[in-house]
Structure formats: C-alpha cells, structure tokens
CSV table of C-alpha atoms in Angstrom, one decimal:
chain,number,residue,atom,x,y,z
A,1,UNK,CA,-0.2,0.2,-0.1
A,2,UNK,CA,1.7,3.4,-0.8
A,3,UNK,CA,2.1,6.1,1.6
A,4,UNK,CA,-0.6,8.9,2.0
A,5,UNK,CA,-0.3,11.9,0.2
A,6,UNK,CA,0.0,14.8,2.9
A,7,UNK,CA,-1.5,17.2,0.2
A,8,UNK,CA,-4.8,15.2,-0.2
A,9,UNK,CA,-7.7,16.2,1.9
A,10,UNK,CA,-9.3,13.6,3.9
A,11,UNK,CA,-12.8,12.3,2.6
A,12,UNK,CA,-16.1,13.4,4.2
A,13,UNK,CA,-17.8,10.4,6.2
A,14,UNK,CA,-21.4,9.3,6.9
A,15,UNK,CA,-21.9,7.1,9.7
A,16,UNK,CA,-24.8,4.7,9.1
A,17,UNK,CA,-26.4,2.5,11.8
A,18,UNK,CA,-29.1,0.1,11.2
A,19,UNK,CA,-31.8,-1.1,13.8
A,20,UNK,CA,-34.8,-2.7,13.9
A,21,UNK,CA,-35.7,-3.5,17.6
A,22,UNK,CA,-36.2,-1.5,20.7
A,23,UNK,CA,-34.6,-4.5,22.6
A,24,UNK,CA,-31.2,-2.8,22.0
A,25,UNK,CA,-32.0,0.5,23.0
A,26,UNK,CA,-29.4,0.7,25.4
A,27,UNK,CA,-26.7,-0.2,23.1
A,28,UNK,CA,-27.8,1.5,20.3
A,29,UNK,CA,-27.7,4.7,22.2
A,30,UNK,CA,-23.9,4.2,23.2
A,31,UNK,CA,-23.5,3.3,19.9
A,32,UNK,CA,-24.6,6.5,18.6
A,33,UNK,CA,-22.8,8.5,21.1
A,34,UNK,CA,-19.6,6.5,20.3
A,35,UNK,CA,-19.9,7.6,16.4
A,36,UNK,CA,-20.7,11.0,17.1
A,37,UNK,CA,-18.0,11.5,19.6
A,38,UNK,CA,-15.2,10.6,16.8
A,39,UNK,CA,-12.3,13.0,16.1
A,40,UNK,CA,-12.7,14.1,13.5
A,41,UNK,CA,-16.6,14.0,13.8
A,42,UNK,CA,-18.4,12.3,10.8
A,43,UNK,CA,-20.0,14.8,8.5
A,44,UNK,CA,-23.4,13.0,9.6
A,45,UNK,CA,-24.8,10.0,11.4
A,46,UNK,CA,-27.8,8.4,9.6
A,47,UNK,CA,-29.8,5.7,11.8
A,48,UNK,CA,-32.0,3.3,9.2
A,49,UNK,CA,-35.1,2.0,11.0
A,50,UNK,CA,-36.2,-1.4,9.5
A,51,UNK,CA,-40.1,-1.3,9.4
A,52,UNK,CA,-40.5,0.1,13.2
A,53,UNK,CA,-41.9,3.5,13.5
A,54,UNK,CA,-42.1,3.5,17.3
A,55,UNK,CA,-38.2,3.0,17.4
A,56,UNK,CA,-37.7,5.7,14.7
A,57,UNK,CA,-39.5,8.0,16.9
A,58,UNK,CA,-37.9,7.4,19.8
A,59,UNK,CA,-34.5,7.9,18.1
A,60,UNK,CA,-35.7,11.2,16.6
A,61,UNK,CA,-36.7,12.4,20.3
A,62,UNK,CA,-33.6,11.1,21.8
A,63,UNK,CA,-30.9,12.3,19.3
A,64,UNK,CA,-32.2,15.2,17.3
A,65,UNK,CA,-28.8,15.7,15.6
A,66,UNK,CA,-29.2,12.4,14.0
A,67,UNK,CA,-31.1,11.7,10.7
A,68,UNK,CA,-33.5,9.0,11.1
A,69,UNK,CA,-35.1,7.4,8.0
A,70,UNK,CA,-37.1,4.4,7.3
A,71,UNK,CA,-35.8,1.4,5.4
A,72,UNK,CA,-37.1,2.0,1.8
A,73,UNK,CA,-36.1,-1.3,0.4
A,74,UNK,CA,-36.5,-5.1,1.1
A,75,UNK,CA,-36.8,-5.8,4.9
A,76,UNK,CA,-33.7,-6.8,6.4
A,77,UNK,CA,-29.9,-5.6,6.7
A,78,UNK,CA,-29.1,-5.2,3.1
A,79,UNK,CA,-32.3,-3.1,2.4
A,80,UNK,CA,-31.5,-0.7,5.4
A,81,UNK,CA,-27.8,-0.6,4.7
A,82,UNK,CA,-28.8,0.4,0.7
A,83,UNK,CA,-31.4,3.1,2.2
A,84,UNK,CA,-28.6,4.6,4.4
A,85,UNK,CA,-26.2,4.5,1.5
A,86,UNK,CA,-28.9,6.4,-0.7
A,87,UNK,CA,-29.4,9.0,2.0
A,88,UNK,CA,-25.7,9.6,2.7
A,89,UNK,CA,-23.9,12.8,1.5
A,90,UNK,CA,-20.5,12.0,2.6
A,91,UNK,CA,-17.6,10.6,0.2
A,92,UNK,CA,-17.5,7.7,2.5
A,93,UNK,CA,-19.9,5.6,4.2
A,94,UNK,CA,-19.0,3.9,7.4
A,95,UNK,CA,-21.4,1.3,8.7
A,96,UNK,CA,-21.5,0.6,12.5
A,97,UNK,CA,-23.8,-2.2,14.0
A,98,UNK,CA,-26.6,-1.1,16.3
A,99,UNK,CA,-25.3,-3.4,19.2
A,100,UNK,CA,-21.3,-2.3,18.5
A,101,UNK,CA,-19.8,0.8,20.1
A,102,UNK,CA,-16.9,2.3,18.5
A,103,UNK,CA,-13.6,3.2,20.1
A,104,UNK,CA,-11.9,6.4,19.6
A,105,UNK,CA,-10.0,6.6,16.8
A,106,UNK,CA,-12.5,4.1,14.8
A,107,UNK,CA,-13.6,6.6,12.1
A,108,UNK,CA,-10.3,7.8,11.2
A,109,UNK,CA,-9.0,4.2,11.3
A,110,UNK,CA,-11.4,3.1,8.7
A,111,UNK,CA,-10.9,6.3,6.4
A,112,UNK,CA,-7.1,6.6,6.7
A,113,UNK,CA,-6.6,4.2,3.6
A,114,UNK,CA,-8.8,6.0,1.4
A,115,UNK,CA,-5.8,8.7,0.6
A,116,UNK,CA,-4.9,5.8,-2.0
A,117,UNK,CA,-7.8,6.5,-4.8
A,118,UNK,CA,-7.6,2.6,-5.5
A,119,UNK,CA,-9.4,1.7,-2.1
A,120,UNK,CA,-13.1,1.2,-2.4
A,121,UNK,CA,-13.6,0.0,1.2
A,122,UNK,CA,-12.2,-0.9,4.6
A,123,UNK,CA,-12.7,-3.1,7.2
A,124,UNK,CA,-12.2,-2.4,11.1
A,125,UNK,CA,-11.6,-5.0,14.2
A,126,UNK,CA,-14.5,-6.5,15.9
A,127,UNK,CA,-13.9,-7.5,19.3
A,128,UNK,CA,-16.6,-9.5,21.7
A,129,UNK,CA,-18.1,-8.1,24.5
A,130,UNK,CA,-19.7,-10.8,26.3
A,131,UNK,CA,-23.0,-10.0,28.2
A,132,UNK,CA,-22.5,-13.1,30.2
A,133,UNK,CA,-19.5,-15.5,30.1
A,134,UNK,CA,-17.8,-16.5,26.8
A,135,UNK,CA,-18.6,-20.0,26.3
A,136,UNK,CA,-15.4,-22.3,27.1
A,137,UNK,CA,-16.1,-24.3,23.8
A,138,UNK,CA,-16.0,-21.2,21.3
A,139,UNK,CA,-13.0,-21.5,19.6
A,140,UNK,CA,-11.0,-18.0,18.5
A,141,UNK,CA,-11.2,-19.5,14.7
A,142,UNK,CA,-15.0,-19.2,14.8
A,143,UNK,CA,-15.8,-15.6,16.8
A,144,UNK,CA,-17.2,-15.2,13.2
A,145,UNK,CA,-20.1,-16.7,14.5
A,146,UNK,CA,-21.0,-14.1,16.8
A,147,UNK,CA,-20.1,-11.3,14.2
A,148,UNK,CA,-16.5,-10.9,15.3
A,149,UNK,CA,-12.7,-10.7,14.0
A,150,UNK,CA,-11.7,-14.5,14.5
A,151,UNK,CA,-8.3,-15.9,14.3
A,152,UNK,CA,-7.0,-15.9,10.8
A,153,UNK,CA,-8.1,-12.1,9.9
A,154,UNK,CA,-5.3,-10.0,8.9
A,155,UNK,CA,-3.9,-7.9,11.9
A,156,UNK,CA,-2.1,-5.5,9.6
A,157,UNK,CA,-3.1,-3.0,6.9
A,158,UNK,CA,-3.1,-5.1,4.0
A,159,UNK,CA,-5.7,-5.8,1.2
A,160,UNK,CA,-8.7,-8.3,2.0
A,161,UNK,CA,-11.4,-9.8,0.4
A,162,UNK,CA,-13.9,-8.3,2.4
A,163,UNK,CA,-14.6,-6.7,5.8
A,164,UNK,CA,-16.6,-7.7,8.6
A,165,UNK,CA,-20.3,-6.0,8.6
A,166,UNK,CA,-20.1,-4.4,12.4
A,167,UNK,CA,-17.2,-2.2,11.3
A,168,UNK,CA,-16.5,-1.2,7.7
A,169,UNK,CA,-16.8,1.5,5.2
A,170,UNK,CA,-17.0,2.0,1.5
A,171,UNK,CA,-16.9,5.0,-0.9
A,172,UNK,CA,-20.5,5.9,-1.5
A,173,UNK,CA,-20.3,6.5,-5.3
A,174,UNK,CA,-18.6,3.4,-5.8
A,175,UNK,CA,-21.2,1.6,-3.8
A,176,UNK,CA,-24.2,3.4,-5.6
A,177,UNK,CA,-22.6,2.4,-8.9
A,178,UNK,CA,-22.4,-1.0,-8.0
A,179,UNK,CA,-26.0,-1.5,-7.0
A,180,UNK,CA,-25.5,-1.7,-3.3
A,181,UNK,CA,-25.9,-4.8,-1.4
A,182,UNK,CA,-27.8,-7.8,-2.8
A,183,UNK,CA,-31.2,-8.2,-1.3
A,184,UNK,CA,-30.5,-11.9,-1.3
A,185,UNK,CA,-28.0,-11.8,1.2
A,186,UNK,CA,-28.4,-10.0,4.7
A,187,UNK,CA,-29.9,-10.6,8.2
A,188,UNK,CA,-33.6,-10.2,8.4
A,189,UNK,CA,-34.8,-10.1,12.2
A,190,UNK,CA,-33.3,-12.9,13.9
A,191,UNK,CA,-32.5,-15.1,10.7
A,192,UNK,CA,-28.5,-15.3,10.9
A,193,UNK,CA,-27.7,-15.1,7.1
A,194,UNK,CA,-25.0,-12.9,6.0
A,195,UNK,CA,-22.2,-12.4,3.3
A,196,UNK,CA,-23.5,-9.5,2.0
A,197,UNK,CA,-20.2,-7.6,2.6
A,198,UNK,CA,-18.5,-10.4,0.8
A,199,UNK,CA,-20.4,-10.4,-2.5
A,200,UNK,CA,-20.4,-6.4,-2.4
A,201,UNK,CA,-16.7,-6.4,-2.0
A,202,UNK,CA,-16.1,-8.8,-4.9
A,203,UNK,CA,-18.3,-6.9,-7.3
A,204,UNK,CA,-16.7,-3.4,-6.2
A,205,UNK,CA,-13.4,-4.7,-7.0
A,206,UNK,CA,-14.3,-6.4,-10.4
A,207,UNK,CA,-16.0,-3.1,-11.5
A,208,UNK,CA,-12.7,-1.1,-11.4
A,209,UNK,CA,-9.5,-2.7,-12.1
A,210,UNK,CA,-7.1,-2.5,-9.4
A,211,UNK,CA,-9.5,-1.4,-6.9
A,212,UNK,CA,-8.8,-3.0,-3.5
A,213,UNK,CA,-10.7,-3.5,-0.1
A,214,UNK,CA,-8.2,-2.9,2.8
A,215,UNK,CA,-7.7,-4.0,6.3
A,216,UNK,CA,-7.9,-1.0,9.1
A,217,UNK,CA,-6.4,-2.6,12.3
A,218,UNK,CA,-6.8,0.7,14.2
A,219,UNK,CA,-10.4,0.6,13.6
A,220,UNK,CA,-11.9,-1.1,16.8
A,221,UNK,CA,-15.5,-1.5,18.0
A,222,UNK,CA,-16.8,-3.7,20.7
A,223,UNK,CA,-19.7,-5.9,19.6
A,224,UNK,CA,-22.0,-7.0,22.2
A,225,UNK,CA,-22.7,-10.7,22.4
A,226,UNK,CA,-25.9,-11.4,24.0
A,227,UNK,CA,-26.3,-15.0,25.8
A,228,UNK,CA,-28.7,-16.3,23.2
A,229,UNK,CA,-25.8,-16.1,20.7
A,230,UNK,CA,-23.3,-17.8,23.1
A,231,UNK,CA,-25.4,-21.1,22.9
A,232,UNK,CA,-24.5,-24.4,21.2
A,233,UNK,CA,-27.8,-24.0,19.1
A,234,UNK,CA,-27.0,-20.6,17.9
A,235,UNK,CA,-23.7,-21.6,17.0
A,236,UNK,CA,-25.0,-24.7,14.8
A,237,UNK,CA,-27.5,-22.4,13.1
A,238,UNK,CA,-25.1,-19.9,12.5
A,239,UNK,CA,-22.8,-22.4,10.7
A,240,UNK,CA,-25.7,-23.5,8.8
A,241,UNK,CA,-26.6,-20.5,7.5
A,242,UNK,CA,-23.3,-19.4,6.8
A,243,UNK,CA,-22.9,-22.5,4.4
A,244,UNK,CA,-26.3,-21.4,3.1
A,245,UNK,CA,-24.8,-17.7,2.3
A,246,UNK,CA,-21.7,-18.7,1.0
A,247,UNK,CA,-23.6,-21.0,-1.6
A,248,UNK,CA,-25.4,-18.0,-2.8
A,249,UNK,CA,-22.3,-15.8,-3.0
A,250,UNK,CA,-20.5,-18.5,-4.8
A,251,UNK,CA,-23.6,-18.8,-7.3
A,252,UNK,CA,-23.3,-14.6,-7.7
A,253,UNK,CA,-19.7,-14.1,-8.2
A,254,UNK,CA,-18.2,-17.5,-8.8
A,255,UNK,CA,-16.6,-20.2,-6.6
A,256,UNK,CA,-13.2,-18.8,-7.5
A,257,UNK,CA,-13.8,-15.3,-5.6
A,258,UNK,CA,-16.3,-16.3,-3.5
A,259,UNK,CA,-14.4,-19.1,-1.9
A,260,UNK,CA,-11.1,-17.7,-1.9
A,261,UNK,CA,-10.5,-16.6,1.6
A,262,UNK,CA,-12.6,-20.0,2.6
A,263,UNK,CA,-9.8,-22.0,1.2
A,264,UNK,CA,-7.1,-20.4,3.2
A,265,UNK,CA,-9.5,-20.7,6.3
A,266,UNK,CA,-10.1,-24.2,5.7
A,267,UNK,CA,-6.5,-25.4,4.7
A,268,UNK,CA,-4.3,-23.3,7.1
A,269,UNK,CA,-6.4,-21.5,10.1
A,270,UNK,CA,-8.4,-24.5,11.0
A,271,UNK,CA,-5.8,-27.2,11.1
A,272,UNK,CA,-3.8,-25.0,13.4
A,273,UNK,CA,-6.5,-24.1,15.4
A,274,UNK,CA,-7.5,-27.9,15.9
A,275,UNK,CA,-3.9,-28.5,16.9
A,276,UNK,CA,-3.9,-25.7,19.4
A,277,UNK,CA,-7.1,-26.7,21.1
A,278,UNK,CA,-5.2,-30.5,21.3
A,279,UNK,CA,-2.4,-29.1,22.7
A,280,UNK,CA,-4.2,-27.2,25.4
A,281,UNK,CA,-6.2,-30.3,26.2
A,282,UNK,CA,-3.0,-32.2,26.6
A,283,UNK,CA,-1.8,-29.4,28.8
A,284,UNK,CA,-4.7,-30.2,31.3
A,285,UNK,CA,-7.5,-27.9,29.7
A,286,UNK,CA,-10.5,-29.4,29.4
A,287,UNK,CA,-12.0,-26.9,27.3
A,288,UNK,CA,-9.4,-27.7,24.6
A,289,UNK,CA,-11.3,-30.9,23.7
A,290,UNK,CA,-14.7,-29.0,23.8
A,291,UNK,CA,-13.1,-26.5,21.1
A,292,UNK,CA,-11.5,-29.1,19.1
A,293,UNK,CA,-15.1,-30.8,19.0
A,294,UNK,CA,-16.7,-27.5,18.2
A,295,UNK,CA,-14.1,-26.9,15.4
A,296,UNK,CA,-15.0,-30.1,13.5
A,297,UNK,CA,-18.8,-29.8,14.2
A,298,UNK,CA,-18.5,-26.1,12.8
A,299,UNK,CA,-16.4,-27.1,9.7
A,300,UNK,CA,-19.0,-30.0,9.1
A,301,UNK,CA,-22.3,-28.0,9.7
A,302,UNK,CA,-21.0,-25.2,7.5
A,303,UNK,CA,-20.0,-27.5,4.8
A,304,UNK,CA,-23.4,-29.1,4.9
A,305,UNK,CA,-25.0,-25.8,4.9
A,306,UNK,CA,-22.9,-24.9,1.7
A,307,UNK,CA,-23.9,-28.4,0.0
A,308,UNK,CA,-27.4,-27.8,0.6
A,309,UNK,CA,-27.4,-24.2,-1.0
A,310,UNK,CA,-25.4,-25.5,-4.1
A,311,UNK,CA,-28.1,-28.0,-4.6
A,312,UNK,CA,-31.0,-25.8,-3.9
A,313,UNK,CA,-32.8,-23.4,-6.8
A,314,UNK,CA,-31.4,-19.7,-7.0
A,315,UNK,CA,-33.2,-17.7,-4.6
A,316,UNK,CA,-35.5,-14.8,-6.4
A,317,UNK,CA,-33.7,-12.3,-4.3
A,318,UNK,CA,-30.2,-13.2,-5.6
A,319,UNK,CA,-29.6,-10.3,-7.7
A,320,UNK,CA,-28.2,-7.0,-6.3
A,321,UNK,CA,-31.1,-4.6,-4.9
A,322,UNK,CA,-30.4,-0.9,-6.1
A,323,UNK,CA,-30.3,1.5,-3.2
A,324,UNK,CA,-33.8,3.4,-3.0
A,325,UNK,CA,-34.0,7.4,-2.4
C-alpha cells in the first residue's frame, strides 16, 4: 500500500447505523454516542430503522442531531444499508452495527486508507463484549459466528477480500454505482444469514481494475454478544446459515472469488486451531477438547449448509438490489 499523500484532503464521512428492535435501545444509544464523538467527527450520522416506526420516533426524540430514515427497500439488513447509502452525503459511508460501540480513533482508522484512490472499502476490528461469560467451547477461529474478528483475519493494513459488517466502510459513489448490497443476502430479524459484505466487496473490485478493500487494524469496535448467541444451538444454526449464504455468493460471483478466503481458512487456519486446541487439552485444559470438537462440528455443519445451498434452486432475491431514495 503506497504512503498517503499529505496534500490530499481527507474524505467526508457519513456514519450509518441500521436498527430494527427496541430491545437493543440501551446499546444503540451508546453506539450512536460513540459514533458522534469520533475525532474528527463524521459529516453526519444516519439511523435507518427497519419497519419499526415506534423505534424511529424514539431515536428522533433522543438524538435530534441524527437523521432518522425508514428502510425504503426489502426488509432486512441489506435493504436498510442500501437506504443509508442512498441518503448519505459523505464521500465515504461507514457502517456501525446497532449493538457495536466504536472506540476512539475508529472513524479515522477506517478512512485513512482512502488517501489511496484504489481503495474502495475498508474493514475494522470487531471485538466481542460478552454480556454473560464466553463459552469455553467456542474457539477463536469461529468468532465470526458472533459477528466478530476471528483468528486468521489479517492484523495489518493489507488487502482483504471483504470486511466484517459491524465495522466497515466504502466509497459512497462506488457503492451506488455497483447497485448496493444484494437483497438475497443479509440478516432479516433474527435469521442469521450473512455474506452481503463479501458479495459487494467482490463486485466493487471487479467493476474497477486495480480497486482494493483493505484492513484497518486501528478501527476497533466492541460488539455486544448476548447470551442467546453464546449457545450451542445458535452456533450450529449460524454455521448452517453461513454455508447457505456462501453458496449464494458462489452462485452470484463464482466459486473462485466467492470462496478464496475460505480455502485459506480451511487449509491453514482451522488445522492450526485444531492442533492448538488439542495441545491445550494435553496441558490439562478440558476446554481444549470442547473447542476441538466445536471446530469439527462447525466445519461439518457449514459444509453441509453450503452443499444444501448449492443444490437448492437460486433464490428470487439473489440479484443486487439498487439502493432506493
């Protein structure tokens, strides 16, 4: 990555937070305050509310300095993000989950790489904040199950295939030209689907020769993990849904790009994690055997979900959904 030019002005930034439930009200408030207190501050903060007018009114009353808009697209996270993208005025749109809290320097970290005109997107670090205790059986390699940075993600400012959705940004114009996030992907309510960031990142880079997405290791958020997401049943459901989502991505962009990071993950990260878990068990850590078992189960269920998705008929919503006004 070439060094930033000192004479190039920094981009203006819109922060978009997508919300759908009042159950997250307390952490949503902390999330918005963390975004508004960034230095330098964002040009604007936008809350996109997904089909919940009571929540929209509550946000307007508590945060008059924030723009509150209703999801104008398909119900779910992709439609909400596309609505935020369409309403944003900044050169760069930074997305922050409604249950994630940005640390100081988050926004500056996400936007620093845009001094390089090749950069079309960036991804930050997402650390878990456990409401209850972290389960002993959950390996670091599967922290993506709870939407957090997992072992194997780059720890330096290097090119990556895609960011993690709780802490990411993209150039607004590039995102609009690409058609936004795919309506066939993305979380809807409690349904743990995903991979919309992967598909859009690949599409962004394909549209412009030389375009890249980069990791921003200083852009850190703390992502709340509620007890229901720390359960074995959620782990298995999330792995299954990840497999299904990866199948849709592979259908949309091809298995070569769609599974490029997964090949490295399966051939390098997971074997290393399995060996580490067994070594921990040999040193007397009973949780090591649990983590080794969880690794095997996670791989198996994700692979089964992927095969099921590849055999299924293409979903009607598989094409990108253009952002609405």
